[in-house]
Coordinates of C-alpha atoms and ligand atoms in Angstrom, one line a residue:
Chain A
M1 CA 26.8 -14.3 -26.1
K2 CA 26.8 -16.0 -22.8
I3 CA 24.9 -14.2 -20.1
L4 CA 24.6 -14.8 -16.3
V5 CA 21.7 -13.2 -14.5
C6 CA 21.8 -12.9 -10.7
I7 CA 18.4 -13.4 -9.1
S8 CA 17.3 -12.7 -5.6
N9 CA 14.2 -14.0 -3.9
V10 CA 12.4 -11.2 -2.0
P11 CA 9.2 -10.5 -0.1
D12 CA 6.4 -9.3 -2.4
T13 CA 6.1 -5.5 -2.3
T14 CA 2.8 -5.5 -0.6
T15 CA 4.1 -7.6 2.3
K16 CA 3.5 -6.3 5.8
I17 CA 6.9 -6.3 7.3
T18 CA 7.2 -7.8 10.9
F19 CA 10.0 -9.1 13.0
S20 CA 10.5 -11.9 15.5
D21 CA 13.0 -13.0 18.1
N22 CA 13.0 -9.7 19.8
D23 CA 13.2 -7.8 16.5
T24 CA 16.3 -9.5 15.3
Q25 CA 14.8 -11.7 12.6
F26 CA 12.6 -10.9 9.7
N27 CA 9.4 -12.8 10.2
Q28 CA 8.9 -15.0 7.1
N29 CA 5.6 -16.5 8.3
G30 CA 2.9 -16.1 5.6
V31 CA 5.2 -14.0 3.4
Q32 CA 4.9 -14.5 -0.3
F33 CA 8.4 -14.4 -1.9
I34 CA 8.9 -13.3 -5.5
L35 CA 11.6 -12.8 -8.1
N36 CA 13.1 -9.4 -7.4
P37 CA 11.4 -7.1 -10.0
Y38 CA 14.7 -5.5 -11.2
D39 CA 16.2 -9.0 -11.7
E40 CA 13.1 -9.9 -13.7
I41 CA 13.8 -7.1 -16.2
A42 CA 17.5 -8.0 -16.2
L43 CA 16.4 -11.5 -17.2
A44 CA 14.0 -10.2 -19.8
R45 CA 16.7 -8.1 -21.4
A46 CA 19.1 -11.1 -21.3
I47 CA 16.6 -13.2 -23.1
E48 CA 16.0 -10.5 -25.8
L49 CA 19.8 -10.2 -26.3
T50 CA 20.2 -14.0 -26.9
D51 CA 17.0 -14.5 -28.9
N52 CA 16.9 -17.0 -31.8
G53 CA 20.0 -18.9 -30.7
A54 CA 22.2 -15.9 -30.3
G55 CA 23.4 -17.1 -26.9
T56 CA 22.5 -18.6 -23.6
V57 CA 21.2 -17.2 -20.3
T58 CA 22.1 -18.9 -17.0
V59 CA 20.5 -17.7 -13.8
I60 CA 22.2 -17.9 -10.4
H61 CA 20.7 -17.7 -6.9
V62 CA 22.5 -17.9 -3.6
G63 CA 20.0 -19.2 -1.1
D64 CA 18.3 -22.3 0.3
A65 CA 15.8 -24.6 -1.5
S66 CA 12.9 -22.5 -0.5
A67 CA 13.8 -20.2 -3.5
E68 CA 13.2 -23.0 -6.0
P69 CA 9.8 -21.6 -7.2
T70 CA 11.5 -18.3 -8.0
I71 CA 14.3 -20.1 -9.9
R72 CA 11.7 -22.1 -11.8
K73 CA 9.9 -18.9 -12.7
A74 CA 13.1 -17.5 -14.1
L75 CA 13.4 -20.7 -16.2
A76 CA 9.8 -20.4 -17.3
I77 CA 10.4 -16.8 -18.4
G78 CA 13.2 -18.2 -20.6
A79 CA 16.5 -18.8 -18.9
H80 CA 18.3 -21.9 -20.3
D81 CA 19.6 -23.2 -17.1
A82 CA 20.0 -22.4 -13.4
V83 CA 22.5 -22.6 -10.6
R84 CA 21.7 -22.4 -6.9
V85 CA 24.4 -22.0 -4.3
N86 CA 23.0 -23.8 -1.3
A87 CA 23.5 -21.4 1.6
V88 CA 21.5 -18.8 3.5
P89 CA 23.3 -15.5 2.7
T90 CA 24.8 -13.7 5.6
D91 CA 25.5 -10.4 3.7
A92 CA 26.1 -9.0 0.2
F93 CA 29.8 -9.9 0.3
F94 CA 29.0 -13.5 1.0
V95 CA 26.6 -13.5 -2.0
A96 CA 29.1 -11.7 -4.3
T97 CA 31.9 -14.1 -3.4
Q98 CA 29.7 -17.2 -4.1
I99 CA 28.7 -15.9 -7.5
A100 CA 32.3 -14.9 -8.3
A101 CA 33.5 -18.3 -7.4
Y102 CA 31.1 -19.9 -9.9
A103 CA 31.5 -17.3 -12.6
K104 CA 35.3 -16.9 -12.7
D105 CA 36.0 -19.7 -15.1
Q106 CA 32.7 -19.8 -17.0
N107 CA 33.6 -17.1 -19.5
F108 CA 30.4 -15.1 -19.3
D109 CA 30.4 -12.1 -21.7
L110 CA 27.9 -10.3 -19.5
I111 CA 26.7 -10.5 -16.0
L112 CA 23.4 -8.8 -15.2
A113 CA 21.8 -8.1 -11.8
G114 CA 19.1 -5.9 -10.6
R115 CA 20.0 -2.3 -9.5
E116 CA 19.0 -3.4 -6.0
S117 CA 17.0 -6.0 -4.1
I118 CA 13.8 -4.7 -2.7
D119 CA 14.4 -6.2 0.7
Y120 CA 17.6 -4.7 1.9
N121 CA 17.9 -2.3 -0.9
G122 CA 21.7 -2.5 -0.8
A123 CA 22.7 -2.2 -4.4
K124 CA 25.9 -3.9 -3.3
V125 CA 26.1 -7.4 -4.8
P126 CA 26.7 -6.3 -8.5
A127 CA 29.6 -3.9 -7.8
M128 CA 31.2 -6.3 -5.2
L129 CA 31.0 -9.1 -7.7
A130 CA 32.6 -7.0 -10.4
E131 CA 35.4 -5.9 -8.0
I132 CA 36.1 -9.5 -7.0
L133 CA 36.3 -10.5 -10.7
D134 CA 38.2 -7.3 -11.4
I135 CA 35.9 -6.3 -14.3
P136 CA 33.9 -3.1 -14.9
S137 CA 30.5 -2.5 -13.2
V138 CA 27.8 0.0 -14.0
S139 CA 24.5 0.4 -12.4
I140 CA 21.0 1.9 -12.7
I141 CA 21.0 0.9 -16.3
K142 CA 18.0 2.0 -18.3
K143 CA 19.2 0.8 -21.7
L144 CA 21.6 -1.9 -22.8
N145 CA 22.6 -2.8 -26.3
I146 CA 25.5 -4.7 -27.9
E147 CA 27.8 -3.0 -30.4
G148 CA 30.6 -5.4 -31.5
N149 CA 32.6 -6.4 -28.5
M150 CA 31.2 -3.6 -26.3
G151 CA 28.0 -3.1 -24.4
V152 CA 26.5 0.3 -24.8
V153 CA 24.5 1.3 -21.7
E154 CA 22.6 4.3 -20.5
R155 CA 23.1 5.0 -16.8
E156 CA 21.0 7.2 -14.6
I157 CA 22.9 10.1 -13.0
E158 CA 21.5 13.0 -10.8
G159 CA 19.2 15.0 -13.1
G160 CA 20.2 13.2 -16.3
K161 CA 21.8 10.3 -18.0
E162 CA 25.2 9.1 -19.1
V163 CA 26.0 6.8 -22.1
L164 CA 28.9 4.4 -21.7
A165 CA 30.6 1.9 -24.0
I166 CA 32.1 -0.9 -22.0
P167 CA 34.1 -3.9 -23.3
F168 CA 32.8 -7.4 -22.3
P169 CA 32.8 -8.8 -19.7
F170 CA 31.2 -6.5 -17.2
V171 CA 28.5 -6.4 -14.6
A172 CA 25.4 -4.3 -15.1
G173 CA 22.7 -3.5 -12.5
T174 CA 19.4 -2.9 -14.4
A175 CA 16.5 -0.6 -13.7
E176 CA 13.1 0.0 -15.3
G177 CA 13.4 0.8 -19.0
V178 CA 15.9 -1.8 -19.9
A179 CA 13.2 -4.2 -21.0
E180 CA 9.5 -5.0 -20.5
W181 CA 8.6 -7.6 -17.9
K182 CA 7.9 -10.9 -19.6
I183 CA 5.0 -13.1 -18.4
P184 CA 5.9 -16.8 -18.8
N185 CA 3.7 -18.6 -21.2
M186 CA 2.4 -22.2 -20.9
R187 CA 5.2 -23.7 -22.9
G188 CA 7.7 -21.8 -20.7
I189 CA 6.1 -23.1 -17.6
M190 CA 6.1 -26.7 -18.8
S191 CA 9.7 -26.7 -20.0
A192 CA 10.9 -25.0 -16.8
R193 CA 10.3 -28.2 -15.0
T194 CA 12.9 -30.1 -17.0
K195 CA 15.5 -27.4 -17.5
P196 CA 18.8 -28.1 -15.6
L197 CA 19.1 -26.7 -12.1
Q198 CA 22.6 -27.3 -10.7
V199 CA 23.0 -27.1 -6.9
L200 CA 26.5 -26.1 -5.6
E201 CA 27.8 -26.0 -2.1
P202 CA 29.1 -22.6 -0.9
I203 CA 32.8 -21.7 -0.5
E204 CA 33.8 -20.4 2.9
V205 CA 33.6 -16.7 3.4
Q206 CA 34.5 -14.4 6.3
T207 CA 31.6 -12.0 6.6
S208 CA 32.1 -8.5 7.7
S209 CA 28.6 -7.3 8.6
K210 CA 25.5 -8.5 10.4
I211 CA 22.0 -7.1 11.0
V212 CA 21.6 -7.0 14.8
K213 CA 18.2 -5.4 15.1
F214 CA 15.2 -4.2 13.2
E215 CA 12.8 -1.4 13.9
T216 CA 9.6 -0.3 12.3
P217 CA 9.2 3.5 11.7
A218 CA 7.0 5.3 14.2
P219 CA 3.6 5.8 12.6
R220 CA 2.9 9.4 11.4
G221 CA 0.4 11.4 13.4
Q222 CA -3.1 11.9 12.2
V223 CA -3.3 14.0 9.0
T224 CA -4.3 17.6 9.4
L225 CA -6.9 18.3 6.9
I226 CA -7.2 21.8 5.4
D227 CA -10.3 23.1 3.7
A228 CA -9.9 23.3 0.0
A229 CA -11.1 26.9 0.0
E230 CA -8.3 28.0 2.3
P231 CA -4.9 27.0 0.9
Q232 CA -3.5 29.9 2.8
K233 CA -3.7 27.7 5.9
L234 CA -1.4 25.2 4.3
V235 CA 1.2 27.8 3.5
D236 CA 1.0 29.0 7.1
L237 CA 1.3 25.5 8.6
L238 CA 4.2 24.6 6.3
H239 CA 6.0 27.8 7.4
A240 CA 5.1 28.1 11.1
E241 CA 4.5 24.5 12.2
A242 CA 6.4 22.2 9.9
K243 CA 9.1 24.8 9.2
V244 CA 9.8 23.5 5.8
I245 CA 9.3 26.7 3.8
Chain B
M1 CA 43.6 5.4 12.6
S2 CA 41.8 8.1 10.8
V3 CA 38.7 8.9 8.8
L4 CA 38.5 9.5 5.0
V5 CA 35.6 11.1 3.2
Y6 CA 35.3 11.0 -0.6
V7 CA 34.0 14.4 -1.9
E8 CA 32.3 13.9 -5.3
N9 CA 32.1 17.1 -7.4
A10 CA 29.6 18.0 -10.0
E11 CA 31.4 20.0 -12.6
G12 CA 33.9 21.4 -10.1
K13 CA 31.4 22.2 -7.4
F14 CA 30.3 20.4 -4.3
K15 CA 26.6 19.8 -3.6
K16 CA 24.9 20.1 -0.2
S17 CA 24.9 16.3 0.1
I18 CA 28.8 16.4 0.1
F19 CA 28.8 18.9 2.9
E20 CA 26.5 16.5 4.8
A21 CA 28.9 13.6 4.2
V22 CA 31.9 15.7 5.4
S23 CA 30.0 16.8 8.5
Y24 CA 29.0 13.2 9.2
A25 CA 32.5 12.0 8.7
K26 CA 33.8 14.7 11.0
A27 CA 31.4 13.5 13.7
I28 CA 32.7 10.0 13.3
A29 CA 36.3 11.2 13.5
D30 CA 35.4 13.0 16.7
Q31 CA 33.8 9.8 18.0
L32 CA 37.0 8.0 17.3
N33 CA 39.3 10.8 18.5
T34 CA 41.0 11.2 15.2
S35 CA 41.1 13.6 12.3
L36 CA 39.3 13.8 9.0
T37 CA 40.9 13.8 5.6
A38 CA 38.9 14.3 2.4
V39 CA 39.8 13.0 -1.1
S40 CA 38.7 14.9 -4.1
I41 CA 39.1 13.6 -7.7
G42 CA 38.9 15.8 -10.7
N43 CA 39.3 19.5 -11.4
V44 CA 38.1 21.5 -8.4
A45 CA 39.3 25.0 -7.7
Q46 CA 41.2 25.7 -4.5
D47 CA 38.5 28.0 -3.0
E48 CA 35.9 25.3 -3.6
L49 CA 38.1 22.7 -1.9
Q50 CA 38.7 25.1 1.0
K51 CA 35.0 25.1 1.8
L52 CA 35.4 21.6 3.1
G53 CA 37.5 22.9 6.0
N54 CA 34.5 24.7 7.3
Y55 CA 32.7 21.3 7.7
G56 CA 35.6 19.6 9.5
A57 CA 38.1 18.3 6.9
A58 CA 41.6 18.9 8.3
K59 CA 43.4 17.7 5.2
I60 CA 42.4 17.4 1.5
L61 CA 44.1 15.0 -0.9
N62 CA 43.5 16.6 -4.2
V63 CA 43.7 14.2 -7.1
N64 CA 43.7 16.1 -10.4
Q65 CA 45.0 13.9 -13.1
D66 CA 44.1 13.9 -16.8
A67 CA 43.3 10.2 -16.8
L68 CA 40.8 10.7 -14.0
K69 CA 38.9 13.6 -15.6
S70 CA 35.6 11.7 -15.9
F71 CA 33.9 9.3 -13.5
I72 CA 34.7 5.7 -14.0
N73 CA 33.8 3.9 -10.8
Q74 CA 36.5 1.2 -11.2
A75 CA 39.3 3.7 -11.4
Y76 CA 37.8 6.1 -8.8
A77 CA 37.4 3.2 -6.3
S78 CA 41.1 2.3 -6.7
V79 CA 42.1 5.9 -6.0
I80 CA 39.9 6.2 -3.0
A81 CA 41.2 2.9 -1.6
E82 CA 44.7 4.0 -2.2
A83 CA 44.0 7.2 -0.3
A84 CA 42.5 5.2 2.5
E85 CA 45.6 3.1 2.7
K86 CA 47.9 6.1 2.6
I87 CA 46.3 7.7 5.6
A88 CA 45.5 4.4 7.3
A89 CA 41.8 5.1 7.4
S90 CA 39.7 2.9 9.6
V91 CA 36.4 4.5 8.3
V92 CA 35.7 5.7 4.7
V93 CA 32.5 7.8 4.2
L94 CA 30.8 8.5 0.9
S95 CA 27.5 10.1 -0.1
N96 CA 25.0 7.5 -1.3
S97 CA 24.6 9.3 -4.6
F98 CA 24.3 7.3 -7.9
S99 CA 28.1 7.4 -8.2
G100 CA 28.5 6.6 -4.5
K101 CA 26.4 3.5 -4.9
G102 CA 28.8 2.3 -7.6
L103 CA 31.9 3.1 -5.6
A104 CA 31.2 2.0 -2.0
P105 CA 30.9 -1.8 -2.6
R106 CA 34.1 -1.8 -4.7
I107 CA 36.0 0.1 -2.1
A108 CA 34.8 -2.2 0.6
V109 CA 36.0 -5.3 -1.3
K110 CA 39.4 -3.6 -1.9
L111 CA 39.9 -2.7 1.7
N112 CA 38.4 -5.9 3.1
A113 CA 36.0 -3.6 5.0
G114 CA 32.4 -4.0 6.2
L115 CA 29.9 -1.8 4.3
V116 CA 26.7 0.0 5.3
D117 CA 24.9 1.5 2.3
G118 CA 22.6 4.3 2.9
A119 CA 23.2 5.1 6.5
I120 CA 20.8 7.5 8.1
S121 CA 22.5 8.3 11.4
L122 CA 25.8 8.3 13.2
P123 CA 27.3 4.9 14.3
E124 CA 26.6 3.7 17.8
L125 CA 29.8 2.8 19.4
N126 CA 29.4 0.6 22.5
D127 CA 31.7 -2.1 24.0
G128 CA 33.8 -2.0 20.9
K129 CA 30.9 -2.5 18.7
F130 CA 30.2 -0.4 15.6
I131 CA 26.5 -0.3 14.6
V132 CA 24.9 1.8 11.9
K133 CA 21.3 2.4 11.2
K134 CA 19.9 2.2 7.6
T135 CA 16.5 1.8 6.0
A136 CA 15.4 -1.6 4.7
F137 CA 12.4 -3.2 3.1
S138 CA 11.8 -0.2 0.9
N139 CA 11.3 2.2 3.7
K140 CA 9.1 -0.1 5.7
A141 CA 11.7 -0.7 8.3
F142 CA 15.1 0.2 9.7
A143 CA 18.0 -2.2 10.1
Y144 CA 20.9 -1.8 12.5
V145 CA 24.0 -3.2 10.9
E146 CA 27.0 -4.3 13.0
L147 CA 30.3 -4.0 11.2
H148 CA 32.8 -6.3 12.6
A149 CA 35.7 -5.9 10.1
D150 CA 38.5 -3.6 11.2
K151 CA 37.8 -1.2 8.4
K152 CA 34.4 0.3 7.6
V153 CA 32.8 1.9 4.6
I154 CA 29.7 3.9 5.1
S155 CA 27.6 5.6 2.4
L156 CA 25.3 8.3 3.8
T157 CA 21.7 8.8 2.5
P158 CA 21.4 12.4 1.2
N159 CA 19.3 14.7 3.4
S160 CA 19.5 12.5 6.5
Y161 CA 22.3 14.2 8.4
K162 CA 22.4 17.9 9.2
I163 CA 25.3 20.0 8.0
V164 CA 27.6 21.2 10.9
E165 CA 29.9 24.2 10.3
A166 CA 33.0 23.6 12.3
G167 CA 34.7 26.7 11.0
G168 CA 38.1 25.1 10.4
Q169 CA 40.7 25.4 7.7
A170 CA 41.9 22.5 5.5
A171 CA 45.4 21.8 4.3
I172 CA 45.3 21.0 0.6
E173 CA 47.8 18.5 -0.7
D174 CA 48.2 17.2 -4.2
F175 CA 48.0 13.4 -4.4
A176 CA 49.3 11.6 -7.4
A177 CA 47.3 8.4 -7.5
T178 CA 48.3 5.2 -9.3
V179 CA 46.1 4.8 -12.4
K180 CA 45.8 1.3 -13.7
P181 CA 44.9 1.2 -17.4
T182 CA 42.8 -1.9 -16.8
D183 CA 40.6 0.2 -14.5
L184 CA 39.8 2.6 -17.4
T185 CA 38.3 0.4 -20.1
A186 CA 34.8 1.9 -20.0
L187 CA 34.3 4.9 -22.2
I188 CA 31.9 7.7 -21.5
K189 CA 30.2 8.6 -24.8
D190 CA 27.7 11.2 -23.7
I191 CA 26.3 13.0 -20.7
V192 CA 22.9 14.7 -20.8
R193 CA 22.0 16.7 -17.8
A194 CA 19.3 19.2 -17.2
T195 CA 21.3 21.9 -15.4
D196 CA 18.6 24.3 -14.9
K197 CA 16.6 22.0 -12.7
V198 CA 16.9 21.1 -9.0
S199 CA 18.1 17.5 -9.1
L200 CA 15.6 15.1 -7.5
P201 CA 17.8 12.9 -5.3
D202 CA 19.4 15.9 -3.6
A203 CA 16.2 18.1 -3.4
E204 CA 15.0 19.3 0.0
L205 CA 11.6 20.1 -1.4
V206 CA 9.8 18.0 -4.0
V207 CA 6.5 18.6 -5.8
S208 CA 5.1 15.4 -7.4
A209 CA 2.1 14.6 -9.4
G210 CA 0.2 11.5 -10.7
R211 CA -2.4 10.3 -13.0
G212 CA -4.9 12.6 -11.4
L213 CA -3.5 15.4 -13.6
K214 CA -5.0 13.8 -16.7
G215 CA -2.2 14.7 -19.2
P216 CA 1.2 16.2 -19.7
E217 CA -0.3 19.5 -20.8
N218 CA -1.4 20.1 -17.2
W219 CA 2.1 20.0 -15.7
G220 CA 2.6 23.8 -16.1
M221 CA 1.1 24.4 -12.6
V222 CA 3.3 21.7 -11.1
E223 CA 6.4 23.3 -12.6
E224 CA 5.2 26.7 -11.4
L225 CA 4.6 25.5 -7.9
A226 CA 8.0 23.8 -7.9
N227 CA 9.8 26.8 -9.2
L228 CA 8.2 29.0 -6.6
L229 CA 9.4 26.7 -3.8
G230 CA 12.8 26.0 -5.4
A231 CA 11.7 22.4 -5.4
A232 CA 12.4 19.4 -7.8
T233 CA 9.6 17.8 -9.7
A234 CA 8.7 14.1 -9.4
C235 CA 5.9 11.8 -10.7
S236 CA 4.3 8.4 -10.2
K237 CA 5.2 5.5 -12.3
P238 CA 2.2 5.5 -14.7
V239 CA 2.9 9.1 -15.5
S240 CA 6.5 8.3 -16.7
D241 CA 5.3 5.1 -18.3
A242 CA 2.9 7.1 -20.4
D243 CA 5.8 9.5 -21.3
W244 CA 4.0 12.5 -19.7
R245 CA 7.2 13.0 -17.8
P246 CA 10.8 11.7 -18.1
H247 CA 11.7 8.4 -16.3
S248 CA 14.3 10.2 -14.2
E249 CA 11.3 11.8 -12.3
H250 CA 9.7 8.5 -11.4
V251 CA 9.8 7.8 -7.6
G252 CA 8.9 4.7 -5.8
Q253 CA 9.7 1.0 -5.6
T254 CA 10.9 0.8 -9.2
G255 CA 12.0 4.4 -9.5
I256 CA 14.2 6.4 -7.1
A257 CA 13.8 6.7 -3.4
I258 CA 14.0 10.1 -1.9
S259 CA 13.8 11.6 1.6
P260 CA 13.2 15.3 1.2
N261 CA 12.1 17.7 4.0
L262 CA 8.8 18.3 2.1
Y263 CA 7.0 16.1 -0.4
I264 CA 3.8 17.4 -2.0
A265 CA 1.8 14.7 -3.8
I266 CA -0.9 16.0 -6.2
G267 CA -3.3 13.6 -7.8
I268 CA -1.4 10.5 -6.6
S269 CA -3.3 7.7 -4.9
G270 CA -0.5 6.5 -2.6
A271 CA -0.1 2.9 -3.7
I272 CA 2.3 1.0 -1.6
Q273 CA 4.9 0.9 -4.4
H274 CA 4.8 4.6 -4.7
L275 CA 5.1 5.1 -0.9
A276 CA 8.2 2.8 -0.9
G277 CA 10.1 5.6 -2.5
V278 CA 8.7 8.6 -0.6
S279 CA 7.6 7.6 2.9
S280 CA 10.8 8.7 4.5
S281 CA 10.1 12.3 3.5
K282 CA 10.0 14.4 6.6
V283 CA 6.7 16.2 5.9
I284 CA 4.1 14.9 3.4
V285 CA 1.3 17.0 1.9
V286 CA -1.4 15.3 -0.1
I287 CA -3.8 17.0 -2.5
N288 CA -6.4 14.5 -3.8
K289 CA -10.1 14.7 -4.7
D290 CA -10.8 11.3 -3.1
P291 CA -11.0 11.5 0.7
E292 CA -10.4 7.7 0.8
A293 CA -7.1 7.9 -1.2
P294 CA -4.6 5.8 0.8
F295 CA -2.0 8.6 0.7
F296 CA -4.0 10.5 3.3
K297 CA -3.1 7.8 5.8
V298 CA 0.6 8.6 5.7
A299 CA 0.2 12.4 5.1
D300 CA 0.9 15.2 7.6
Y301 CA -1.2 17.7 5.8
G302 CA -4.0 17.0 3.3
I303 CA -6.4 18.9 1.2
V304 CA -9.4 17.0 -0.2
G305 CA -10.4 18.6 -3.5
D306 CA -9.8 19.2 -7.2
A307 CA -6.1 19.8 -8.0
F308 CA -7.1 22.0 -10.9
E309 CA -8.7 24.4 -8.4
I310 CA -6.4 24.0 -5.4
V311 CA -3.0 24.2 -7.0
P312 CA -3.5 27.6 -8.8
K313 CA -4.8 29.0 -5.6
L314 CA -1.9 27.6 -3.7
I315 CA 0.5 29.2 -6.2
E316 CA -1.1 32.6 -5.6
E317 CA -0.9 32.2 -1.8
L318 CA 2.8 31.2 -2.1
K319 CA 3.5 34.2 -4.2
S320 CA 2.2 36.5 -1.6
F321 CA 3.9 34.5 1.1
K322 CA 7.2 34.9 -0.8
A323 CA 6.6 38.6 -1.3
N324 CA 6.2 39.1 2.5
N325 CA 9.0 36.8 3.7
Ligands
LIG1 C1 6.0 -4.2 -9.3 C2 5.3 -2.8 -9.3 C3 6.2 -1.7 -9.1 C4 5.6 -0.4 -9.1 N1 6.5 0.6 -8.9 C5 5.9 1.9 -8.7 C6 6.8 3.0 -8.5 O1 8.0 2.9 -8.3 N2 6.2 4.2 -8.4 C7 4.9 4.4 -8.5 O2 4.4 5.6 -8.4 N3 4.1 3.4 -8.8 C8 4.6 2.1 -8.9 N4 3.7 1.1 -9.2 C9 2.3 1.4 -9.6 C10 1.5 1.6 -8.4 O3 1.0 0.4 -7.9 C11 0.3 2.5 -8.7 O4 -0.4 1.9 -9.8 C12 0.7 3.9 -9.1 O5 1.5 4.5 -8.1 C13 -0.5 4.8 -9.3 O6 -0.2 6.0 -9.8 P1 -1.1 7.3 -9.5 O7 -1.3 7.5 -8.1 O8 -0.5 8.5 -10.3 O9 -2.4 7.0 -10.3 P2 -3.9 6.5 -9.8 O10 -3.7 5.3 -8.9 O11 -4.7 6.4 -11.0 O12 -4.3 7.6 -8.9 C14 -4.7 8.9 -9.3 C15 -5.2 9.7 -8.1 O13 -5.5 11.0 -8.5 C16 -6.7 11.4 -7.9 N5 -7.3 12.4 -8.8 C17 -8.0 12.3 -9.9 N6 -8.4 13.4 -10.4 C18 -8.0 14.4 -9.5 C19 -8.1 15.8 -9.5 N7 -8.7 16.5 -10.4 N8 -7.6 16.4 -8.4 C20 -7.0 15.7 -7.4 N9 -6.9 14.4 -7.4 C21 -7.3 13.7 -8.5 C22 -7.5 10.1 -7.7 O14 -8.4 10.3 -6.7 C23 -6.4 9.1 -7.5 O15 -6.2 8.9 -6.1 C24 4.2 -0.2 -9.3 C25 3.4 -1.4 -9.5 C26 4.0 -2.6 -9.5 C27 3.0 -3.8 -9.7
LIG2 N1 21.0 -14.1 -2.9 C1 21.3 -13.7 -4.1 N2 21.5 -14.5 -5.1 C2 21.8 -14.1 -6.4 N3 21.8 -12.8 -6.7 C3 21.5 -11.9 -5.8 C4 21.3 -12.3 -4.4 N4 21.1 -11.1 -3.7 C5 21.2 -10.1 -4.6 N5 21.5 -10.5 -5.8 C6 21.6 -9.7 -7.0 O1 22.2 -8.5 -6.7 C7 21.3 -7.4 -7.0 C8 21.4 -6.3 -6.0 O2 21.1 -6.8 -4.7 P1 21.4 -6.1 -3.4 O3 22.9 -5.8 -3.4 O4 21.0 -7.0 -2.3 O5 20.6 -4.8 -3.4 C9 19.9 -8.1 -7.0 O6 19.0 -7.3 -7.8 C10 20.3 -9.4 -7.7 O7 20.5 -9.3 -9.1

């Protein structure tokens, strides 16, 4: 089993988000970047599925050299090798095209990604990648197992779940539940330094979208506190003032 | 030039989020001085389809083929792209539901279109530009995305655009789509859906509880409050991790993101990862015994006190409110 895991490098969850250049750029100053948490569980599941020599796991990232600590972390967690496409992504289509260009003749059985990246929350790259490669895609995967030449996945749907069997190769976007996060051990960290990291130059892509401005939400007003002895007041306010009930 | 909206059905019925998508698509069609066509896939009765006319669909392409009975995103994306080409759509609108998230990127690639996922308001059209607002950084910011391809695909966040009843009639037309066997290799083995409950991503009202509730045996009052309000139930991550509640109820950074009109948080501290999934709720009520709980900082209404005393009282008050209204 040959698995490719797509990894993105995102601001840590607790980051205070600010913008520069007249609110047109995300201000990266002092921001701690991490491996996208969903990609981390995709990677953990890929490693479980290829345990004990049952296969290999390659990670791919589209981004500049500043993401190398994140790529090394993926290697420390247990990926066998890594690929970085050396370009600052312009949009999801750009990323998907670069990954497709690399993956198309590598015969991966399975391509895993996170359900979404926690920066732009697009949930776009995996399905775009699958479309470019003309293979199935499935997302918000909470379980993933191999049965013969099929992957059996559990997908989240509104108010429930759906179980699908999909022939390899396909792309899956993973969510919580698919595996436990793996903390790299000392051996992993040491060996990550010497594992292969291939840097590729991007292919040319016509992009179709661009973020032109950012805005931070208006702060909520001061909280209205209601005495615990008078929940009636809450009901009144929700009805008469907030008009939600 | 025209606008196409994909109308997803749930067992033959359209949900509110679909009427929102149709209303939204109709407004875009008006902006562009063109008409709106809807495409429906699956077995939907004529009177249900006809409802779409009321929200502004002038024409409905009705795809009801055996091969397309169940949702396979690869095949559905092909059908929607084919419909878009048939009517020369310049804009395709979908609801950003779980299925919509799997479809929109595929359709955008097929049509060579620019994509905005999870739009929250109408496009701004100035000097030939087409700019759409969406949330970013897990609800901590908004991004304005300019689409510069000729064709655009937009998925609309549920509960972010108000339904508009236009009062029109739609012409329903059968559409025989091309089905490629290579699009249908995935097999659905099982679907489990709790049909008696309000589904969380679509819910207008949500009652949510956290570790402050101590154990699963205490969720009776949460369910009762939710039932009284016609609300969906949700929970914090540690609660679903401990199997007190199903994972499908977990909201936040690693769970689902929701934007209901009302979010009631009971015994939840308001950690940043939790807020990531709920802070775009229109009204937030927090019930927590700790006055320093961070959740109060982003709440509209708060009650400081013990949930085990407050929630039962609130239930009684709501019962009498319901009786009088
Ligand atoms: C990478 C990552 C991702 C995460 N993703 C998510 C996510 O998606 N969603 C999420 O929810 N969390 C997430 N978390 C966890 C998050 O950081 C918090 O730990 C979690 O939200 C806390 O849950 P809680 O508020 O239910 O519990 P606690 O933090 O334990 O808070 C319980 C609250 O209940 C109150 N309380 C106790 N007893 C009572 C009572 N009798 N009456 C009233 N109030 C009472 C307490 O004052 C306290 O504020 C994530 C964490 C990480 C590191
Ligand atoms: N720059 C990138 N390089 C590699 N993979 C990426 C990149 N951006 C996104 N991905 C993958 O696509 C998933 C969804 O990302 P997004 O479409 O940005 O929400 C992520 O969880 C990653 O697995």
